[in-house]
CSV table of C-alpha atoms in Angstrom, one decimal:
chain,number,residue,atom,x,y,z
X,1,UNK,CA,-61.1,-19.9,-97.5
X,2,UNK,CA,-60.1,-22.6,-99.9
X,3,UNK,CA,-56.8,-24.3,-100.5
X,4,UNK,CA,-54.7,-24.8,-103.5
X,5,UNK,CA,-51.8,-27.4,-103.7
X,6,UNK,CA,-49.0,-25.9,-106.1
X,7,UNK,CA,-46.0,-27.8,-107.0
X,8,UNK,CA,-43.8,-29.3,-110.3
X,9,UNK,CA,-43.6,-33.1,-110.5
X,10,UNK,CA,-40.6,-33.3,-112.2
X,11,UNK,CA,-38.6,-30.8,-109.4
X,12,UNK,CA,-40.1,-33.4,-106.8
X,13,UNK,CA,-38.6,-36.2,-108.7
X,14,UNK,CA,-35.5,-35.1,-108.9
X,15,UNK,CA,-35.7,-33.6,-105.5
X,16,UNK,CA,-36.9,-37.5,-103.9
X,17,UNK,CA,-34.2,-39.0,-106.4
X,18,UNK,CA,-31.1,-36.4,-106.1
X,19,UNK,CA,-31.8,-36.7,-101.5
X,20,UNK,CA,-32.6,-40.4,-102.0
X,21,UNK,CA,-29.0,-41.2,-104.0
X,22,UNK,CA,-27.3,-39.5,-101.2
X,23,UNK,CA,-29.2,-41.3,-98.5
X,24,UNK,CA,-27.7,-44.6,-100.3
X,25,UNK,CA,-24.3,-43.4,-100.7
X,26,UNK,CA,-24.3,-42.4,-96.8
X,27,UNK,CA,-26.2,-45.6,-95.4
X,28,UNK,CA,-28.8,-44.3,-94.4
X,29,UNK,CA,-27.6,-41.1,-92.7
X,30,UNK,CA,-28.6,-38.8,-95.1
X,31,UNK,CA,-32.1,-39.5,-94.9
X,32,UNK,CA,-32.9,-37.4,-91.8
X,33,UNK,CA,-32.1,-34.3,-94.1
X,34,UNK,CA,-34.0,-36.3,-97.3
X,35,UNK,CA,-37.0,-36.3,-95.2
X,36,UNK,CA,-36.6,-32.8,-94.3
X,37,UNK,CA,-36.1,-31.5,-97.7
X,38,UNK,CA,-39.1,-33.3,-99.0
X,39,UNK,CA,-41.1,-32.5,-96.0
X,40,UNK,CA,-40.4,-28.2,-96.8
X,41,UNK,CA,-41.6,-28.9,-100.6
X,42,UNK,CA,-45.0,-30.8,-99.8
X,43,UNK,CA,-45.2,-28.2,-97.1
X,44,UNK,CA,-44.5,-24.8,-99.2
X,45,UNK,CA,-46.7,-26.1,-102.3
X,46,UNK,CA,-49.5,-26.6,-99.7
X,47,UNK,CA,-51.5,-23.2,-99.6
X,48,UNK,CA,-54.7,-22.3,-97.4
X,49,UNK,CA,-56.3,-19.2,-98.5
X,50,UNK,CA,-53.2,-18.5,-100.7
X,51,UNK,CA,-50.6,-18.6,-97.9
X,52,UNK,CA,-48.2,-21.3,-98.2
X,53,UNK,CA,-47.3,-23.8,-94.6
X,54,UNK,CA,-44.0,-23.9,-93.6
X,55,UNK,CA,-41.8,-26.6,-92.0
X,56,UNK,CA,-39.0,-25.7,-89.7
X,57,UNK,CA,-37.4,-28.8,-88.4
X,58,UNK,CA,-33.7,-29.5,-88.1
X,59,UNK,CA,-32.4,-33.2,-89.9
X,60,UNK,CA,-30.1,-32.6,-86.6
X,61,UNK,CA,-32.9,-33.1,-84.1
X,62,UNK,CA,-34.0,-36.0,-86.2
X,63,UNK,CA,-30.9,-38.1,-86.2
X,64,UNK,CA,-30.4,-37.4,-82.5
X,65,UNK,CA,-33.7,-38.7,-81.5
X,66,UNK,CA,-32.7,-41.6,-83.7
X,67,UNK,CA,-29.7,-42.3,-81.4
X,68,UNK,CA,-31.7,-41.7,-78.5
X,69,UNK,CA,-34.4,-43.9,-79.4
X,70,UNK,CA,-32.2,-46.7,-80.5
X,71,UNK,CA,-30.3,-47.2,-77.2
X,72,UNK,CA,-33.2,-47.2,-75.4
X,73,UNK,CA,-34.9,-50.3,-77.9
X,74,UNK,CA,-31.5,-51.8,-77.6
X,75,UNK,CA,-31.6,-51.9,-73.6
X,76,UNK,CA,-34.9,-53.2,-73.7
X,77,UNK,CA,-34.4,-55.7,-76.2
X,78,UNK,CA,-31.0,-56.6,-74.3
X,79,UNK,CA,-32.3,-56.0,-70.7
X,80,UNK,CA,-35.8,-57.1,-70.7
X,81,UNK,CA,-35.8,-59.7,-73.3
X,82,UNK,CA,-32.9,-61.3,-72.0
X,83,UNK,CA,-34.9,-61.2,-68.4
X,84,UNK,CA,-38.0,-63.1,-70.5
X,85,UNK,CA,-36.4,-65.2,-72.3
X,86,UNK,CA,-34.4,-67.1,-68.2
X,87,UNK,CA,-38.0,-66.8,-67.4
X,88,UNK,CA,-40.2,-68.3,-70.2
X,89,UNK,CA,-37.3,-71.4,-70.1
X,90,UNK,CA,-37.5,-71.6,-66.4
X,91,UNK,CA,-41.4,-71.8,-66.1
X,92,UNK,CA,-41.9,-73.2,-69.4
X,93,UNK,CA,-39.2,-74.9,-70.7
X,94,UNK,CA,-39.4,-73.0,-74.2
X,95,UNK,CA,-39.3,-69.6,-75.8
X,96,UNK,CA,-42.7,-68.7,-77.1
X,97,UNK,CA,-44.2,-67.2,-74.1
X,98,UNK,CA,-40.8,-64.7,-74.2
X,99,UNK,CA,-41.6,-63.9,-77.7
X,100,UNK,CA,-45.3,-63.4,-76.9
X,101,UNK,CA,-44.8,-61.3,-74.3
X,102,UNK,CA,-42.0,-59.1,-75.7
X,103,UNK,CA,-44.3,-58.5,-78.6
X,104,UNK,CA,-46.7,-57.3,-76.7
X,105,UNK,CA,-44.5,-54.8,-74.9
X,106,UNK,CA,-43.4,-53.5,-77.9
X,107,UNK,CA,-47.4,-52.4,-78.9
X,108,UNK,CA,-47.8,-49.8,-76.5
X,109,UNK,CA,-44.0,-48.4,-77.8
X,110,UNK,CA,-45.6,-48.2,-81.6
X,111,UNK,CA,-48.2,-46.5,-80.3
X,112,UNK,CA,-46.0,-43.9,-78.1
X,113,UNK,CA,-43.9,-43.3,-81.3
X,114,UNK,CA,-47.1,-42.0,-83.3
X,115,UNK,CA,-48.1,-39.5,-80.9
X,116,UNK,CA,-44.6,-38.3,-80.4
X,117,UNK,CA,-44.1,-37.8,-83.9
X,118,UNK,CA,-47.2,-36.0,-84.8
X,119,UNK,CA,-46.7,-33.7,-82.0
X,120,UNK,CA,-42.6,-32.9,-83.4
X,121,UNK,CA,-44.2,-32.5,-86.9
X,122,UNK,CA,-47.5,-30.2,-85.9
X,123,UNK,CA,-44.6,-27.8,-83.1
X,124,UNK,CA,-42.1,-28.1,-86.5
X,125,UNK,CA,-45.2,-26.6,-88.8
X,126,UNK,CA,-46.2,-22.7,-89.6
X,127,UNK,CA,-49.0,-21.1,-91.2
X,128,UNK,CA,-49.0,-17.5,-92.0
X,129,UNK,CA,-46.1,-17.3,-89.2
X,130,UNK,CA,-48.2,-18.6,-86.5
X,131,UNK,CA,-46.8,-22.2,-84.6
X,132,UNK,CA,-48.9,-25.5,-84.4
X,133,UNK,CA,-48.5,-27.7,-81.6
X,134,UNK,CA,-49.8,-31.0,-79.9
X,135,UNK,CA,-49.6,-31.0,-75.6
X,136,UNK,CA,-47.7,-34.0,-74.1
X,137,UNK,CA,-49.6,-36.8,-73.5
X,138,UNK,CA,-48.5,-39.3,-76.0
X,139,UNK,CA,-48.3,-42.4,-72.9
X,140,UNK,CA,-52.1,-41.5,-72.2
X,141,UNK,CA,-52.6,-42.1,-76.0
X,142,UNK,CA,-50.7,-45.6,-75.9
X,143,UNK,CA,-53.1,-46.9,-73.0
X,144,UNK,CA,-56.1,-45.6,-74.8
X,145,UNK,CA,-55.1,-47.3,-77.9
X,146,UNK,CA,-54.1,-50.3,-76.6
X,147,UNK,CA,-57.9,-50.6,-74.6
X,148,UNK,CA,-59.2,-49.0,-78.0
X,149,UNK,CA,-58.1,-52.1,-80.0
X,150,UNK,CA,-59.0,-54.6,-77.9
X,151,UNK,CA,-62.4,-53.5,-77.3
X,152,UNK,CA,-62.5,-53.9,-81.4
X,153,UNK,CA,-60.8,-56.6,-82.1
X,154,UNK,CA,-63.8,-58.7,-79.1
X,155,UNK,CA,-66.6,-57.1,-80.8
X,156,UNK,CA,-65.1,-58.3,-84.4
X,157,UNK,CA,-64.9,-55.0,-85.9
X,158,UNK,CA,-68.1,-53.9,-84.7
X,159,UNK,CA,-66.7,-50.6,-82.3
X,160,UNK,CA,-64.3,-49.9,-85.1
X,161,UNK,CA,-65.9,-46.3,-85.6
X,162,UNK,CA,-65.9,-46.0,-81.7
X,163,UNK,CA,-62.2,-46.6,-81.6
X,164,UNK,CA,-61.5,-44.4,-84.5
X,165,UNK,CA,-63.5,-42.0,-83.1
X,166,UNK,CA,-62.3,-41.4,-79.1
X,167,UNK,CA,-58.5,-42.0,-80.4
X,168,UNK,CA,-59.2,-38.9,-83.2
X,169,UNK,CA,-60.3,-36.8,-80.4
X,170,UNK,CA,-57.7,-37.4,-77.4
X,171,UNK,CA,-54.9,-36.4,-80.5
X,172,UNK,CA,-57.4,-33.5,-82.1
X,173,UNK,CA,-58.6,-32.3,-78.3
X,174,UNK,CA,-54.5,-31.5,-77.4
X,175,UNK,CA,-54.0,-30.0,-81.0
X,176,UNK,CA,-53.2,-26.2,-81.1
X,177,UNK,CA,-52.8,-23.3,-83.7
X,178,UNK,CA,-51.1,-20.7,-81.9
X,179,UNK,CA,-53.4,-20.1,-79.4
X,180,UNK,CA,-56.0,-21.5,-80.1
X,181,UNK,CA,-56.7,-25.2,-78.9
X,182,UNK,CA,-58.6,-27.2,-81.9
X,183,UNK,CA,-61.9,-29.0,-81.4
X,184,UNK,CA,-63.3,-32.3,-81.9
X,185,UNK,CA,-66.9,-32.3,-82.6
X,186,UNK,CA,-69.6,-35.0,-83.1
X,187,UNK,CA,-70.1,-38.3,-82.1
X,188,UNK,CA,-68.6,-41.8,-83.0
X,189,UNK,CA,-72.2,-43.4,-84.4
X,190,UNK,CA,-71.8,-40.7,-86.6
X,191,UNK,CA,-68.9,-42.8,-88.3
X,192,UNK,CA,-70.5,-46.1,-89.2
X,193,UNK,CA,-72.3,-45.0,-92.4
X,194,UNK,CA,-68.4,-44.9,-93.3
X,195,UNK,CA,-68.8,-48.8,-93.1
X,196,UNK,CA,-71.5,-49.6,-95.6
X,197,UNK,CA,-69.0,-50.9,-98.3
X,198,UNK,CA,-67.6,-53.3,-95.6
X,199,UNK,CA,-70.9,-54.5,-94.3
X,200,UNK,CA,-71.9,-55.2,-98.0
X,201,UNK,CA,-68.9,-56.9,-98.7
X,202,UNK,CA,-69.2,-59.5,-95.2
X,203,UNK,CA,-72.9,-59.9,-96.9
X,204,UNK,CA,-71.4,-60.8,-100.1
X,205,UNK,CA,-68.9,-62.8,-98.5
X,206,UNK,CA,-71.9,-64.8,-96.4
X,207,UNK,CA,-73.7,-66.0,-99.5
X,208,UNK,CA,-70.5,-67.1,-101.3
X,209,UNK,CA,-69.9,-69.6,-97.9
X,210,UNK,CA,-73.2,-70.3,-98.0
X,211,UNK,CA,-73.4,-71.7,-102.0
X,212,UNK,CA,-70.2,-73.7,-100.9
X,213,UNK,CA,-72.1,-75.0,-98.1
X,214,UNK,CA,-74.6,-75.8,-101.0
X,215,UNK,CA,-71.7,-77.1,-102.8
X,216,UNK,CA,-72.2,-74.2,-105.5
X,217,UNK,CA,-68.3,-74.2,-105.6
X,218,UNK,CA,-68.0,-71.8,-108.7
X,219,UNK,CA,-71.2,-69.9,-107.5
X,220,UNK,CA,-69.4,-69.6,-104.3
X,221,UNK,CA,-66.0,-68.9,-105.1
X,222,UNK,CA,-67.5,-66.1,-107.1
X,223,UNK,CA,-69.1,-64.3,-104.6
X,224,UNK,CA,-66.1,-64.5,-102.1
X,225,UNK,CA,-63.9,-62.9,-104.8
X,226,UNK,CA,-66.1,-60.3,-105.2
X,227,UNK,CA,-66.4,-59.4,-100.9
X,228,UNK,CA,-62.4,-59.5,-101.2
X,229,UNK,CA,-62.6,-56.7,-103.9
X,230,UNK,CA,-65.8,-55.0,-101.8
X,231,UNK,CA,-63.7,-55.4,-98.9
X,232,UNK,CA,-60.7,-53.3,-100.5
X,233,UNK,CA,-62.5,-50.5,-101.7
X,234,UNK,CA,-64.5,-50.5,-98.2
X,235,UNK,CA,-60.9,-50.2,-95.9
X,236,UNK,CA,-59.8,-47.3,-98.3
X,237,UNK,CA,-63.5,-46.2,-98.3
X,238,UNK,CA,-63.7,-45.9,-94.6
X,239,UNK,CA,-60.5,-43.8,-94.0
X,240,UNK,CA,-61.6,-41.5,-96.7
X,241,UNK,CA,-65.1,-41.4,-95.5
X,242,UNK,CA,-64.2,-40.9,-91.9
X,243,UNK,CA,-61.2,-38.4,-92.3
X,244,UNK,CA,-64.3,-36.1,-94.5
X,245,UNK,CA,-66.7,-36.2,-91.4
X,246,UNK,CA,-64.0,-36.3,-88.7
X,247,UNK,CA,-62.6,-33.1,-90.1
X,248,UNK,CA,-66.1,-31.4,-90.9
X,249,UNK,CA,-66.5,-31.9,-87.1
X,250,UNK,CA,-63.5,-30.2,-86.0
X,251,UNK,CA,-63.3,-26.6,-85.1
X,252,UNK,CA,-60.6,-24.0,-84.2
X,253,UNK,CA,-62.1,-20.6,-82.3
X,254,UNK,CA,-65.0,-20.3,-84.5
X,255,UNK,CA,-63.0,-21.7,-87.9
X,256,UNK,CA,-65.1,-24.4,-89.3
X,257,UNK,CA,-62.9,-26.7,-91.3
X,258,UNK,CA,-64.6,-28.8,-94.3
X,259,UNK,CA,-63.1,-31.5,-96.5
X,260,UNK,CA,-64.8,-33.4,-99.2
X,261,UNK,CA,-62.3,-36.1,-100.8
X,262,UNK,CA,-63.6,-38.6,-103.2
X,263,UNK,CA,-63.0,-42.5,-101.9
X,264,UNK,CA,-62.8,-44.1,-105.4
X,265,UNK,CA,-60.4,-41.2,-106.7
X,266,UNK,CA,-57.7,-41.9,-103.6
X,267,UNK,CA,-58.1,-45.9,-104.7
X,268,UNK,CA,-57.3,-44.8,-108.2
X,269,UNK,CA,-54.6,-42.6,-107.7
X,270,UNK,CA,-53.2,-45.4,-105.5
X,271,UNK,CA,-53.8,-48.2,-108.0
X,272,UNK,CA,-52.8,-46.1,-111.0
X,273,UNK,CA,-50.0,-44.7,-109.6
X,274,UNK,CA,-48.5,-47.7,-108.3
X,275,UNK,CA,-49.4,-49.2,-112.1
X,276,UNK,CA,-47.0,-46.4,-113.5
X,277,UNK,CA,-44.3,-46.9,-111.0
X,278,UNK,CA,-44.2,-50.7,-111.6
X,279,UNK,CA,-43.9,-50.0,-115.2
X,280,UNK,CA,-41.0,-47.2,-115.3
X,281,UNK,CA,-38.5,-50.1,-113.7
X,282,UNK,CA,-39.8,-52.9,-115.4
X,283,UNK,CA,-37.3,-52.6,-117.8
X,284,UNK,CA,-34.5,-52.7,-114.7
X,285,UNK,CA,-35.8,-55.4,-113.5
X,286,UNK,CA,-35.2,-57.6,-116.1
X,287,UNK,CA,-31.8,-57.0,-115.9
X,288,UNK,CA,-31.3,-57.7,-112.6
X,289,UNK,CA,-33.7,-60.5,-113.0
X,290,UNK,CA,-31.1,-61.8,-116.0
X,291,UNK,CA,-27.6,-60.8,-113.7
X,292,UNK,CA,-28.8,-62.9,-111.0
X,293,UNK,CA,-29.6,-65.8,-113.3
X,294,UNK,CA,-25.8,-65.7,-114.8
X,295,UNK,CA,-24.6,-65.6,-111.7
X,296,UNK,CA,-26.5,-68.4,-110.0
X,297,UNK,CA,-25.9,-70.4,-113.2
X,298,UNK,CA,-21.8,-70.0,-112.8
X,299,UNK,CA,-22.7,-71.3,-109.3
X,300,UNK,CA,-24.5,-74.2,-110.2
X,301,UNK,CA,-21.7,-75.0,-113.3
X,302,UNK,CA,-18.9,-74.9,-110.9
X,303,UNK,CA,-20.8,-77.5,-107.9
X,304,UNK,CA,-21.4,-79.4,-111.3
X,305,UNK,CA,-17.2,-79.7,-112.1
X,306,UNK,CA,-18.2,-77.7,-115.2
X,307,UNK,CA,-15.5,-75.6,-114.7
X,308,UNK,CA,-14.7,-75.1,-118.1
X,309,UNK,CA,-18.1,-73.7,-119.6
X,310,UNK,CA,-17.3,-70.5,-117.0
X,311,UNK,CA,-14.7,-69.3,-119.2
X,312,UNK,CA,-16.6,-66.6,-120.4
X,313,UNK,CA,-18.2,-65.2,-117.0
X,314,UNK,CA,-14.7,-66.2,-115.2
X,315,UNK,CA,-12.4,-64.1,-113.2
X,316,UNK,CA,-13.0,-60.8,-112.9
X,317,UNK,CA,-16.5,-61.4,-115.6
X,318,UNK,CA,-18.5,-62.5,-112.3
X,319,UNK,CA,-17.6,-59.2,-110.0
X,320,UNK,CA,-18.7,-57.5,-113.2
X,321,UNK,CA,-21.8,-59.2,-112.7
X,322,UNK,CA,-22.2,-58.8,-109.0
X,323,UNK,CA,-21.3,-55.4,-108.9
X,324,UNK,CA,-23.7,-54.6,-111.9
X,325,UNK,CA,-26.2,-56.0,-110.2
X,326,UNK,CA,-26.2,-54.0,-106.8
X,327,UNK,CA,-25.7,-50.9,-109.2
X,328,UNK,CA,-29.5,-52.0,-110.8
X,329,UNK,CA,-31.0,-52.9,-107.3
X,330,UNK,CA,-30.3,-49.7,-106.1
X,331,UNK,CA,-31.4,-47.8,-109.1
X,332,UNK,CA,-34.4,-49.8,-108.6
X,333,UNK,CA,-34.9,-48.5,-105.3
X,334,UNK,CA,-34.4,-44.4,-106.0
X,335,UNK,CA,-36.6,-45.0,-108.8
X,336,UNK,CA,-39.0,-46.5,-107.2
X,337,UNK,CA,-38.7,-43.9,-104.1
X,338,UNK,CA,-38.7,-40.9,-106.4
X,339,UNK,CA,-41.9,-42.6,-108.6
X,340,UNK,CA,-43.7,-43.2,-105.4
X,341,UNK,CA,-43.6,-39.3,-104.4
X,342,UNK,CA,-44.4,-38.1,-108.4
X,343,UNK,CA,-47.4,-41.1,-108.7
X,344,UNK,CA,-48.9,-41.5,-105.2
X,345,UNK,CA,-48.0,-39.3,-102.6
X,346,UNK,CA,-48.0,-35.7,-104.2
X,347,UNK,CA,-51.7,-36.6,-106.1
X,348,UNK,CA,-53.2,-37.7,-102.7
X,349,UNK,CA,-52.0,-35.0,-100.9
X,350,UNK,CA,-53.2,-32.7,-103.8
X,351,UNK,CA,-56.4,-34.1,-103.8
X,352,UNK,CA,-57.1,-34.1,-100.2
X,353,UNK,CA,-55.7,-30.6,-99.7
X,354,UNK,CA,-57.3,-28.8,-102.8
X,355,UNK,CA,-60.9,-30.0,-101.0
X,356,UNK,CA,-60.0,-28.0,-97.8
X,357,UNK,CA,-61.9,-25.4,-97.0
X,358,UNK,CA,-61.8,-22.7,-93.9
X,359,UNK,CA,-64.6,-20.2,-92.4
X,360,UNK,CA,-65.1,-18.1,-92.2
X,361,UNK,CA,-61.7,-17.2,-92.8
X,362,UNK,CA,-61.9,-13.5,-91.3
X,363,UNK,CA,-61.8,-15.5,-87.7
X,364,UNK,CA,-58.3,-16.7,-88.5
X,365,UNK,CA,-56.7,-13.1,-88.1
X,366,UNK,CA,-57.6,-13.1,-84.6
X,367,UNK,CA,-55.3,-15.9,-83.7
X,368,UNK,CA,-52.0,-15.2,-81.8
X,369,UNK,CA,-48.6,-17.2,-81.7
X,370,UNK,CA,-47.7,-19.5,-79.7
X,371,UNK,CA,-44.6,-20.5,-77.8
X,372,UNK,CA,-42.0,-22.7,-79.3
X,373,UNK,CA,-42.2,-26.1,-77.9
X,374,UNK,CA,-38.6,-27.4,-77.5
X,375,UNK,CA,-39.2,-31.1,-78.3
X,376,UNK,CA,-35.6,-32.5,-78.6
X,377,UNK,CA,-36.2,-36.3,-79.1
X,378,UNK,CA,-38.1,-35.6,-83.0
X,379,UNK,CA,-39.3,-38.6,-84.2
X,380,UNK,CA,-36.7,-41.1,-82.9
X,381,UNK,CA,-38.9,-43.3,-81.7
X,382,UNK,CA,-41.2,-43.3,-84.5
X,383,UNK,CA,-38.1,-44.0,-87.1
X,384,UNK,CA,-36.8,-46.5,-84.7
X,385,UNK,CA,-40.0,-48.6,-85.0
X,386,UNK,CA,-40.9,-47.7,-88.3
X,387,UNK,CA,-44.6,-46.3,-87.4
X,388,UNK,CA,-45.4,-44.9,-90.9
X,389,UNK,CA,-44.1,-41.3,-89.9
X,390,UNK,CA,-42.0,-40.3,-93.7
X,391,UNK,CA,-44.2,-37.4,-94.1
């Protein structure tokens, strides 16, 4: 069963640009239903063996997990941190250890807020009217993270596929469609061929140190620009890489499910799409770039006594200015939101997607629904921290 990823560009743009204007023009409160309304469009033009997903969540859920999640930061950024902060100045006589250890406290939050969110999105998504879902265990996930990470980050990158690996299959493991719980095959050695491209590049990046050493400079510098660019390709190559065999591992009551996205073409939609964006608001950028110059410069004239060179930008003239400005920047900002989904976001997902592929596909039938799970908090926490959860 293969997939097909259906959609117009120019309906998302105006879609991201119309929800992202009102988002503005509400401060920010509009953007629960923005993220809706974008989320039911990826969703609908995203079709596995010709049936289309479907996303049911409520913008109301969203912003009242928001609420909830925000007083909760607030007490512990009021409570606790205030409780660090008398202690860090009574043992230490300064401030860092309190900012040290609050950081700290807030990783295991960050990771909370990701497994909370996938598991609203997967019990908010529908295919061929049967529920996805993701059981509670999204504390067992922070701990396993948080030991995850620091097992890498001692062994210099080293467990990386390990890490990627174990964390893939506690989320895949507790992953359901309808009935039927989903299943991470495999092994995590089976990642590190994903790493090539990085292990070449920290090669590459050991012979340019070592003609400096030689005092090669341009010999050396050379080769070290070339590991960063190696090194680049190799981070985006590694997600790619391990997303394909990840997902060819994974099973769902006899549905095999295969994906075979190219590395290079995800860097290149990235870098080319980002290109275009850049270039569609160059133009508004220069103006703002030239509004904030006359309005600095009528600054600097007046500290100067040069009162009388302002005549022409006086008055009135500068709120002209300023409120020009602001009218750019934000144009600046739905354009670039809007571009973002048209140049980057709907290709990737296009590309990924149109690689998926199901079987055999006659297994699928014999799946049953699930119950609804009632998951009132959304993504509250994940918005609160800003985990990466827009889509």
């Amino acid at each position: 069963m293969t997939t097909e990823v259906v959609g117009n560009r120019r309906t998302l743009f105006w879609l991201a640009l119309k929800t992202g204007f009102f988002t503005v023009l509400t401060l920010g409160i509009y953007r629960f239903w923005m993220r809706t309304r974008l989320r039911r469009w990826y969703w609908s033009a995203i079709r596995p063996g010709g049936h289309p997903l479907e996303y049911v969540g409520d913008p109301i859920e969203k912003l009242l997990g928001f609420l909830f999640a925000v007083v909760v930061l607030a007490f512990y950024i009021g409570i606790v941190n205030l409780f660090l902060m008398f202690a860090s100045f009574s043992l230490f006589q300064d401030n860092v250890a309190a900012y040290a250890t609050s950081l700290v406290g807030v990783i295991p939050l960050w990771f909370y807020a990701q497994y909370r969110a996938r598991r609203y999105v997967l019990a908010r998504t529908r295919w061929r009217g049967l529920r996805f879902g993701l059981e509670p265990g999204a504390w067992g996930y922070a701990w396993r993270a948080m030991a995850h990470w620091a097992v890498t980050i001692l062994t210099l990158g080293l467990l990386l596929p390990r890490m990627t690996f174990w964390l893939e299959k506690y989320k895949t493991d507790r992953t359901f469609y309808g009935t039927a719980r989903m299943q991470q095959g495999g092994n995590w050695k089976m990642l590190y061929p994903a790493m090539k491209p990085l292990f070449l590049a920290l090669g590459i990046a050991l012979l340019g140190g070592a003609a400096i050493v030689l005092e090669n400079l341009a010999v050396g510098i050379g080769f070290c620009v070339i590991a960063g660019f190696t090194a680049l390709y190799g981070l985006v190559y590694y997600r790619v890489d391990t997303l394909r065999r990840l997902t060819d591992a994974k099973t769902v009551r006899g549905v095999s499910l295969g994906l075979a996205p190219n590395a290079f073409r995800v860097m290149m939609i990235y870098v080319l799409g980002t290109l275009l964006a850049a270039a569609a608001i160059f133009v508004p950028m220069v103006m703002l770039g030239i509004l904030l110059l006359l309005i600095q410069s009528t600054d600097m004239l007046a500290e100067l006594g040069l009162e009388d060179r302002l005549e022409p930008i006086a008055g009135a003239g500068r709120y002209i200015l300023i409120g020009a400005s602001v009218l750019i920047y934000f144009t600046i900002f739905l354009l670039w939101s809007a571009l973002k989904n048209v140049f980057i976001t709907y290709p990737i997902i296009r590309h990924y997607f149109s690689t998926l592929n199901l079987s055999p596909a006659s297994a699928v039938a014999d799946i049953r629904q699930r119950p609804r799970d009632a998951f009132e908090e959304a993504e509250g926490f994940a918005d609160a921290l800003d985990v990466g959860a827009s889509l």
